[in-house]
PDB file of C-alpha atoms in Angstrom:
ATOM      1  CA  ASN Q   1      89.196  67.757  18.878  1.00 81.00           C
ATOM      2  CA  VAL Q   2      88.879  70.530  16.300  1.00 81.00           C
ATOM      3  CA  VAL Q   3      87.224  73.438  18.030  1.00 83.00           C
ATOM      4  CA  GLY Q   4      87.630  76.112  15.368  1.00 86.00           C
ATOM      5  CA  LEU Q   5      88.794  76.959  11.847  1.00 86.00           C
ATOM      6  CA  SER Q   6      91.012  79.778  10.613  1.00 85.00           C
ATOM      7  CA  VAL Q   7      90.839  80.686   6.931  1.00 86.00           C
ATOM      8  CA  ILE Q   8      92.959  83.030   4.848  1.00 87.00           C
ATOM      9  CA  ALA Q   9      91.491  83.905   1.451  1.00 87.00           C
ATOM     10  CA  LYS Q  10      93.142  85.732  -1.425  1.00 84.00           C
ATOM     11  CA  ASP Q  11      91.570  87.013  -4.630  1.00 84.00           C
ATOM     12  CA  ILE Q  12      93.592  85.480  -7.497  1.00 82.00           C
ATOM     13  CA  THR Q  13      91.233  86.518 -10.279  1.00 81.00           C
ATOM     14  CA  GLU Q  14      93.849  88.773 -11.875  1.00 80.00           C
ATOM     15  CA  GLN Q  15      96.531  86.077 -11.677  1.00 81.00           C
ATOM     16  CA  ILE Q  16      94.242  83.525 -13.323  1.00 79.00           C
ATOM     17  CA  ALA Q  17      93.277  86.026 -16.032  1.00 75.00           C
ATOM     18  CA  ALA Q  18      96.942  86.843 -16.681  1.00 76.00           C
ATOM     19  CA  GLN Q  19      97.833  83.144 -16.854  1.00 79.00           C
ATOM     20  CA  ARG Q  20      95.012  82.452 -19.314  1.00 76.00           C
ATOM     21  CA  LEU Q  21      96.123  85.430 -21.386  1.00 72.00           C
ATOM     22  CA  ARG Q  22      99.696  84.080 -21.507  1.00 71.00           C
ATOM     23  CA  GLU Q  23      98.467  80.634 -22.500  1.00 72.00           C
ATOM     24  CA  SER Q  24      96.246  82.144 -25.177  1.00 65.00           C
ATOM     25  CA  SER Q  25      99.162  84.211 -26.490  1.00 63.00           C
ATOM     26  CA  ARG Q  26     101.383  81.121 -26.613  1.00 65.00           C
ATOM     27  CA  ARG Q  27      98.708  79.212 -28.525  1.00 65.00           C
ATOM     28  CA  ARG Q  28      98.265  82.049 -31.020  1.00 63.00           C
ATOM     29  CA  LEU Q  29     102.033  82.310 -31.463  1.00 56.00           C
ATOM     30  CA  ALA Q  30     102.313  78.562 -32.002  1.00 56.00           C
ATOM     31  CA  ASP Q  31      99.464  78.634 -34.533  1.00 56.00           C
ATOM     32  CA  ALA Q  32     101.030  81.572 -36.376  1.00 53.00           C
ATOM     33  CA  GLN Q  33     104.453  79.900 -36.492  1.00 51.00           C
ATOM     34  CA  ARG Q  34     102.927  76.638 -37.683  1.00 57.00           C
ATOM     35  CA  THR Q  35     101.074  78.451 -40.466  1.00 52.00           C
ATOM     36  CA  ALA Q  36     104.139  80.452 -41.505  1.00 53.00           C
ATOM     37  CA  GLN Q  37     106.414  77.411 -40.995  1.00 67.00           C
ATOM     38  CA  MET Q  38     108.758  79.655 -39.032  1.00 80.00           C
ATOM     39  CA  GLY Q  39     109.992  78.903 -35.541  1.00 86.00           C
ATOM     40  CA  SER Q  40     111.728  81.001 -32.899  1.00 85.00           C
ATOM     41  CA  PHE Q  41     114.589  80.333 -30.522  1.00 85.00           C
ATOM     42  CA  GLU Q  42     116.740  81.852 -27.768  1.00 88.00           C
ATOM     43  CA  LEU Q  43     120.321  80.776 -27.043  1.00 85.00           C
ATOM     44  CA  ASN Q  44     122.045  81.598 -23.764  1.00 87.00           C
ATOM     45  CA  VAL Q  45     125.643  82.318 -24.782  1.00 83.00           C
ATOM     46  CA  ALA Q  46     127.126  81.512 -21.367  1.00 83.00           C
ATOM     47  CA  THR Q  47     125.352  78.218 -20.692  1.00 85.00           C
ATOM     48  CA  GLY Q  48     124.529  77.052 -24.209  1.00 80.00           C
ATOM     49  CA  ALA Q  49     120.935  76.424 -23.140  1.00 83.00           C
ATOM     50  CA  VAL Q  50     118.382  76.762 -25.933  1.00 83.00           C
ATOM     51  CA  ASP Q  51     114.708  77.635 -25.675  1.00 84.00           C
ATOM     52  CA  TRP Q  52     112.908  76.643 -28.886  1.00 84.00           C
ATOM     53  CA  SER Q  53     109.324  76.958 -30.007  1.00 84.00           C
ATOM     54  CA  ASP Q  54     107.365  73.886 -31.051  1.00 83.00           C
ATOM     55  CA  GLU Q  55     107.677  74.860 -34.708  1.00 84.00           C
ATOM     56  CA  SER Q  56     111.478  75.046 -34.419  1.00 86.00           C
ATOM     57  CA  LEU Q  57     111.514  71.550 -32.982  1.00 85.00           C
ATOM     58  CA  ARG Q  58     109.288  70.354 -35.835  1.00 86.00           C
ATOM     59  CA  ILE Q  59     111.637  71.893 -38.430  1.00 88.00           C
ATOM     60  CA  PHE Q  60     114.549  69.996 -36.895  1.00 88.00           C
ATOM     61  CA  GLY Q  61     112.470  66.837 -36.564  1.00 87.00           C
ATOM     62  CA  LEU Q  62     112.970  66.698 -32.799  1.00 86.00           C
ATOM     63  CA  ASP Q  63     110.584  65.183 -30.290  1.00 84.00           C
ATOM     64  CA  PRO Q  64     108.865  67.899 -28.192  1.00 79.00           C
ATOM     65  CA  THR Q  65     109.947  66.083 -25.033  1.00 82.00           C
ATOM     66  CA  ILE Q  66     113.649  66.522 -25.898  1.00 81.00           C
ATOM     67  CA  VAL Q  67     115.406  69.459 -24.271  1.00 80.00           C
ATOM     68  CA  PRO Q  68     117.384  71.132 -27.077  1.00 77.00           C
ATOM     69  CA  SER Q  69     120.902  72.418 -26.561  1.00 82.00           C
ATOM     70  CA  ARG Q  70     123.540  74.116 -28.662  1.00 81.00           C
ATOM     71  CA  GLU Q  71     125.512  70.856 -28.829  1.00 85.00           C
ATOM     72  CA  LEU Q  72     122.473  68.923 -30.058  1.00 86.00           C
ATOM     73  CA  ILE Q  73     121.688  71.485 -32.761  1.00 84.00           C
ATOM     74  CA  MET Q  74     125.315  71.705 -33.920  1.00 87.00           C
ATOM     75  CA  SER Q  75     125.464  67.903 -34.150  1.00 90.00           C
ATOM     76  CA  MET Q  76     122.627  68.053 -36.689  1.00 91.00           C
ATOM     77  CA  VAL Q  77     124.305  70.638 -38.938  1.00 92.00           C
ATOM     78  CA  HIS Q  78     125.635  69.227 -42.212  1.00 93.00           C
ATOM     79  CA  PRO Q  79     129.402  68.615 -41.870  1.00 93.00           C
ATOM     80  CA  ALA Q  80     130.087  70.852 -44.872  1.00 93.00           C
ATOM     81  CA  ASP Q  81     128.331  73.779 -43.141  1.00 93.00           C
ATOM     82  CA  ALA Q  82     129.439  73.226 -39.530  1.00 91.00           C
ATOM     83  CA  ASP Q  83     132.600  75.370 -39.674  1.00 91.00           C
ATOM     84  CA  MET Q  84     130.765  78.199 -41.415  1.00 90.00           C
ATOM     85  CA  LEU Q  85     128.054  78.207 -38.759  1.00 86.00           C
ATOM     86  CA  ALA Q  86     130.575  78.089 -35.897  1.00 86.00           C
ATOM     87  CA  ARG Q  87     132.539  81.022 -37.351  1.00 87.00           C
ATOM     88  CA  ALA Q  88     129.331  82.987 -37.853  1.00 85.00           C
ATOM     89  CA  GLU Q  89     128.370  82.396 -34.216  1.00 82.00           C
ATOM     90  CA  ASP Q  90     131.809  83.530 -32.991  1.00 83.00           C
ATOM     91  CA  ASN Q  91     131.656  86.693 -35.122  1.00 82.00           C
ATOM     92  CA  PHE Q  92     128.107  87.312 -33.946  1.00 80.00           C
ATOM     93  CA  VAL Q  93     129.112  87.146 -30.266  1.00 79.00           C
ATOM     94  CA  GLN Q  94     132.206  89.299 -30.783  1.00 83.00           C
ATOM     95  CA  GLN Q  95     130.662  91.971 -33.001  1.00 83.00           C
ATOM     96  CA  GLY Q  96     127.058  91.885 -31.797  1.00 82.00           C
ATOM     97  CA  LEU Q  97     125.587  92.447 -35.272  1.00 82.00           C
ATOM     98  CA  PRO Q  98     122.392  90.835 -36.641  1.00 84.00           C
ATOM     99  CA  VAL Q  99     123.028  87.886 -38.924  1.00 84.00           C
ATOM    100  CA  ASP Q 100     121.223  86.015 -41.706  1.00 88.00           C
ATOM    101  CA  LEU Q 101     122.382  82.487 -42.499  1.00 89.00           C
ATOM    102  CA  GLU Q 102     121.337  79.565 -44.649  1.00 92.00           C
ATOM    103  CA  PHE Q 103     122.691  76.093 -43.953  1.00 92.00           C
ATOM    104  CA  ARG Q 104     121.835  72.422 -44.153  1.00 93.00           C
ATOM    105  CA  ILE Q 105     120.810  70.092 -41.373  1.00 92.00           C
ATOM    106  CA  ILE Q 106     120.495  66.313 -41.238  1.00 93.00           C
ATOM    107  CA  ARG Q 107     117.485  65.358 -39.170  1.00 90.00           C
ATOM    108  CA  THR Q 108     117.145  62.273 -37.012  1.00 85.00           C
ATOM    109  CA  ASP Q 109     115.111  60.667 -39.819  1.00 86.00           C
ATOM    110  CA  SER Q 110     118.228  61.122 -42.068  1.00 87.00           C
ATOM    111  CA  ARG Q 111     116.462  63.696 -44.238  1.00 89.00           C
ATOM    112  CA  GLN Q 112     118.556  66.665 -45.330  1.00 92.00           C
ATOM    113  CA  ARG Q 113     116.851  70.050 -45.086  1.00 92.00           C
ATOM    114  CA  TRP Q 114     117.889  73.624 -45.843  1.00 93.00           C
ATOM    115  CA  VAL Q 115     117.094  76.124 -43.097  1.00 92.00           C
ATOM    116  CA  ARG Q 116     117.357  79.911 -43.002  1.00 90.00           C
ATOM    117  CA  THR Q 117     117.799  81.822 -39.773  1.00 89.00           C
ATOM    118  CA  HIS Q 118     117.843  85.468 -38.716  1.00 88.00           C
ATOM    119  CA  ALA Q 119     119.313  86.266 -35.295  1.00 87.00           C
ATOM    120  CA  GLU Q 120     119.568  89.400 -33.166  1.00 87.00           C
ATOM    121  CA  PRO Q 121     121.799  89.918 -30.092  1.00 86.00           C
ATOM    122  CA  GLU Q 122     120.749  90.794 -26.562  1.00 87.00           C
ATOM    123  CA  PHE Q 123     123.383  92.613 -24.507  1.00 88.00           C
ATOM    124  CA  GLY Q 124     124.241  92.458 -20.825  1.00 86.00           C
ATOM    125  CA  ALA Q 125     125.023  95.408 -18.565  1.00 86.00           C
ATOM    126  CA  ASP Q 126     128.689  95.252 -19.608  1.00 87.00           C
ATOM    127  CA  GLY Q 127     127.833  95.459 -23.298  1.00 85.00           C
ATOM    128  CA  THR Q 128     128.648  91.850 -24.132  1.00 86.00           C
ATOM    129  CA  VAL Q 129     126.248  89.554 -25.987  1.00 86.00           C
ATOM    130  CA  VAL Q 130     124.473  87.341 -23.457  1.00 88.00           C
ATOM    131  CA  LYS Q 131     121.689  85.942 -25.585  1.00 88.00           C
ATOM    132  CA  ILE Q 132     120.978  85.200 -29.241  1.00 86.00           C
ATOM    133  CA  VAL Q 133     117.332  85.596 -30.220  1.00 88.00           C
ATOM    134  CA  GLY Q 134     116.073  84.715 -33.654  1.00 87.00           C
ATOM    135  CA  ASN Q 135     113.751  82.851 -35.962  1.00 88.00           C
ATOM    136  CA  ILE Q 136     114.270  79.893 -38.244  1.00 89.00           C
ATOM    137  CA  MET Q 137     112.396  78.503 -41.226  1.00 89.00           C
ATOM    138  CA  ASP Q 138     112.579  75.471 -43.477  1.00 89.00           C
ATOM    139  CA  ASP Q 139     113.811  76.816 -46.829  1.00 87.00           C
ATOM    140  CA  THR Q 140     114.193  73.445 -48.560  1.00 88.00           C
ATOM    141  CA  ASP Q 141     111.382  73.876 -51.096  1.00 85.00           C
ATOM    142  CA  ARG Q 142     112.764  77.209 -52.327  1.00 86.00           C
ATOM    143  CA  VAL Q 143     116.339  75.909 -52.534  1.00 87.00           C
ATOM    144  CA  ASP Q 144     115.234  72.775 -54.401  1.00 86.00           C
ATOM    145  CA  ALA Q 145     113.167  74.862 -56.830  1.00 87.00           C
ATOM    146  CA  GLU Q 146     116.123  77.191 -57.426  1.00 87.00           C
ATOM    147  CA  GLN Q 147     118.462  74.269 -58.060  1.00 86.00           C
ATOM    148  CA  MET Q 148     115.960  72.743 -60.500  1.00 86.00           C
ATOM    149  CA  ARG Q 149     115.630  76.081 -62.291  1.00 87.00           C
ATOM    150  CA  ARG Q 150     119.399  76.393 -62.654  1.00 87.00           C
ATOM    151  CA  ALA Q 151     119.666  72.817 -63.899  1.00 86.00           C
ATOM    152  CA  SER Q 152     116.927  73.465 -66.453  1.00 85.00           C
ATOM    153  CA  GLU Q 153     118.628  76.646 -67.621  1.00 85.00           C
ATOM    154  CA  THR Q 154     121.940  74.824 -67.991  1.00 85.00           C
ATOM    155  CA  SER Q 155     120.274  72.008 -69.931  1.00 85.00           C
ATOM    156  CA  PHE Q 156     118.445  74.455 -72.183  1.00 84.00           C
ATOM    157  CA  LYS Q 157     121.605  76.499 -72.778  1.00 85.00           C
ATOM    158  CA  HIS Q 158     123.562  73.399 -73.736  1.00 84.00           C
ATOM    159  CA  GLY Q 159     120.826  72.182 -76.088  1.00 86.00           C
ATOM    160  CA  PHE Q 160     120.335  75.624 -77.618  1.00 85.00           C
ATOM    161  CA  GLU Q 161     124.025  76.242 -78.275  1.00 86.00           C
ATOM    162  CA  GLN Q 162     124.814  72.741 -79.528  1.00 87.00           C
ATOM    163  CA  SER Q 163     121.760  72.296 -81.740  1.00 87.00           C
ATOM    164  CA  ALA Q 164     122.415  71.790 -85.465  1.00 88.00           C
ATOM    165  CA  ILE Q 165     119.141  73.595 -86.170  1.00 90.00           C
ATOM    166  CA  GLY Q 166     119.312  77.356 -86.442  1.00 89.00           C
ATOM    167  CA  SER Q 167     117.534  78.762 -83.385  1.00 89.00           C
ATOM    168  CA  ALA Q 168     116.847  82.197 -81.992  1.00 90.00           C
ATOM    169  CA  ILE Q 169     115.206  83.746 -78.960  1.00 89.00           C
ATOM    170  CA  THR Q 170     113.319  86.943 -79.752  1.00 90.00           C
ATOM    171  CA  ASP Q 171     111.469  89.658 -77.907  1.00 90.00           C
ATOM    172  CA  LEU Q 172     107.736  90.252 -78.331  1.00 89.00           C
ATOM    173  CA  GLN Q 173     108.396  92.200 -81.549  1.00 87.00           C
ATOM    174  CA  GLY Q 174     110.315  89.295 -83.065  1.00 87.00           C
ATOM    175  CA  ILE Q 175     113.712  90.973 -82.697  1.00 90.00           C
ATOM    176  CA  PRO Q 176     116.437  88.410 -81.897  1.00 90.00           C
ATOM    177  CA  VAL Q 177     117.999  88.747 -78.455  1.00 91.00           C
ATOM    178  CA  ARG Q 178     119.968  85.514 -78.698  1.00 90.00           C
ATOM    179  CA  VAL Q 179     120.992  83.224 -81.574  1.00 90.00           C
ATOM    180  CA  ASN Q 180     122.916  79.972 -81.697  1.00 90.00           C
ATOM    181  CA  ALA Q 181     125.927  79.021 -83.818  1.00 91.00           C
ATOM    182  CA  ALA Q 182     123.780  77.179 -86.370  1.00 90.00           C
ATOM    183  CA  MET Q 183     121.740  80.318 -87.026  1.00 89.00           C
ATOM    184  CA  CYS Q 184     124.927  82.323 -87.519  1.00 90.00           C
ATOM    185  CA  ALA Q 185     126.183  79.715 -90.004  1.00 91.00           C
ATOM    186  CA  ILE Q 186     122.929  79.705 -91.969  1.00 88.00           C
ATOM    187  CA  LEU Q 187     122.878  83.503 -92.311  1.00 87.00           C
ATOM    188  CA  GLY Q 188     126.632  83.800 -92.618  1.00 89.00           C
ATOM    189  CA  ARG Q 189     126.860  86.482 -89.978  1.00 89.00           C
ATOM    190  CA  PRO Q 190     128.223  86.692 -86.422  1.00 91.00           C
ATOM    191  CA  ALA Q 191     125.790  86.880 -83.542  1.00 90.00           C
ATOM    192  CA  ASP Q 192     126.496  90.591 -82.991  1.00 90.00           C
ATOM    193  CA  ASP Q 193     125.189  91.289 -86.504  1.00 88.00           C
ATOM    194  CA  LEU Q 194     121.949  89.391 -85.926  1.00 89.00           C
ATOM    195  CA  ILE Q 195     120.935  90.465 -82.434  1.00 91.00           C
ATOM    196  CA  GLY Q 196     118.726  93.547 -82.313  1.00 90.00           C
ATOM    197  CA  ARG Q 197     117.863  93.575 -86.025  1.00 87.00           C
ATOM    198  CA  THR Q 198     114.701  92.520 -87.857  1.00 83.00           C
ATOM    199  CA  TRP Q 199     114.667  89.403 -90.008  1.00 79.00           C
ATOM    200  CA  ALA Q 200     113.751  91.580 -93.019  1.00 77.00           C
ATOM    201  CA  ASP Q 201     117.263  93.028 -92.834  1.00 80.00           C
ATOM    202  CA  PHE Q 202     118.626  89.689 -94.014  1.00 77.00           C
ATOM    203  CA  GLY Q 203     116.087  88.961 -96.755  1.00 74.00           C
ATOM    204  CA  HIS Q 204     116.825  89.188-100.488  1.00 72.00           C
ATOM    205  CA  HIS Q 205     115.702  92.485-101.995  1.00 72.00           C
ATOM    206  CA  ASP Q 206     113.438  90.619-104.467  1.00 72.00           C
ATOM    207  CA  GLU Q 207     111.496  88.918-101.673  1.00 68.00           C
ATOM    208  CA  VAL Q 208     108.142  90.362-100.536  1.00 61.00           C
ATOM    209  CA  PRO Q 209     108.422  91.600 -96.925  1.00 60.00           C
ATOM    210  CA  LEU Q 210     106.515  89.597 -94.340  1.00 55.00           C
ATOM    211  CA  ALA Q 211     104.911  92.751 -93.020  1.00 53.00           C
ATOM    212  CA  GLN Q 212     104.220  96.063 -94.712  1.00 48.00           C
TER     213      GLN Q 212
END
């Protein structure tokens, strides 16, 4: 029969408070990364183990239950960028210098995305790089916008130069900064003669100036 009871009690208030503080900090970090659409990661150079934030997993389209690894991440890198990324990693480990990279990934849903990463080294007692710590963000929208801008500029340039109608681009004072071949033919002058001069310079002396 039980004839007595021995109890050992310990005050764990500080431990509970510290645990709640850590959980709160993790939630705030996750919220901040989700808002900024920027994740964080740590790569153990020796083991290849990767610790990724939830936002990093979302950027790569990975299920939160999947344990990421260097091999898994490298398998998702676009084949055209894989060698570049591998060389950058080797140079990073050997030289121990911060690195900024932009490369493409192919997610499990077959969508191609552009990502940008910044990584910093952590050194061991012997001075070698033991860990790569960095952040990563989905840069697809900016890259797509830049490609569209370049395509539009190329299309405009082609249309401007090939147009049979004399065309000019001027500054706010109406001074030509660019003219096409048709404009040169109409005025019978090379582009160097037209750029930087007022249109009144090419008018007949009997004509009334447009502005006094």
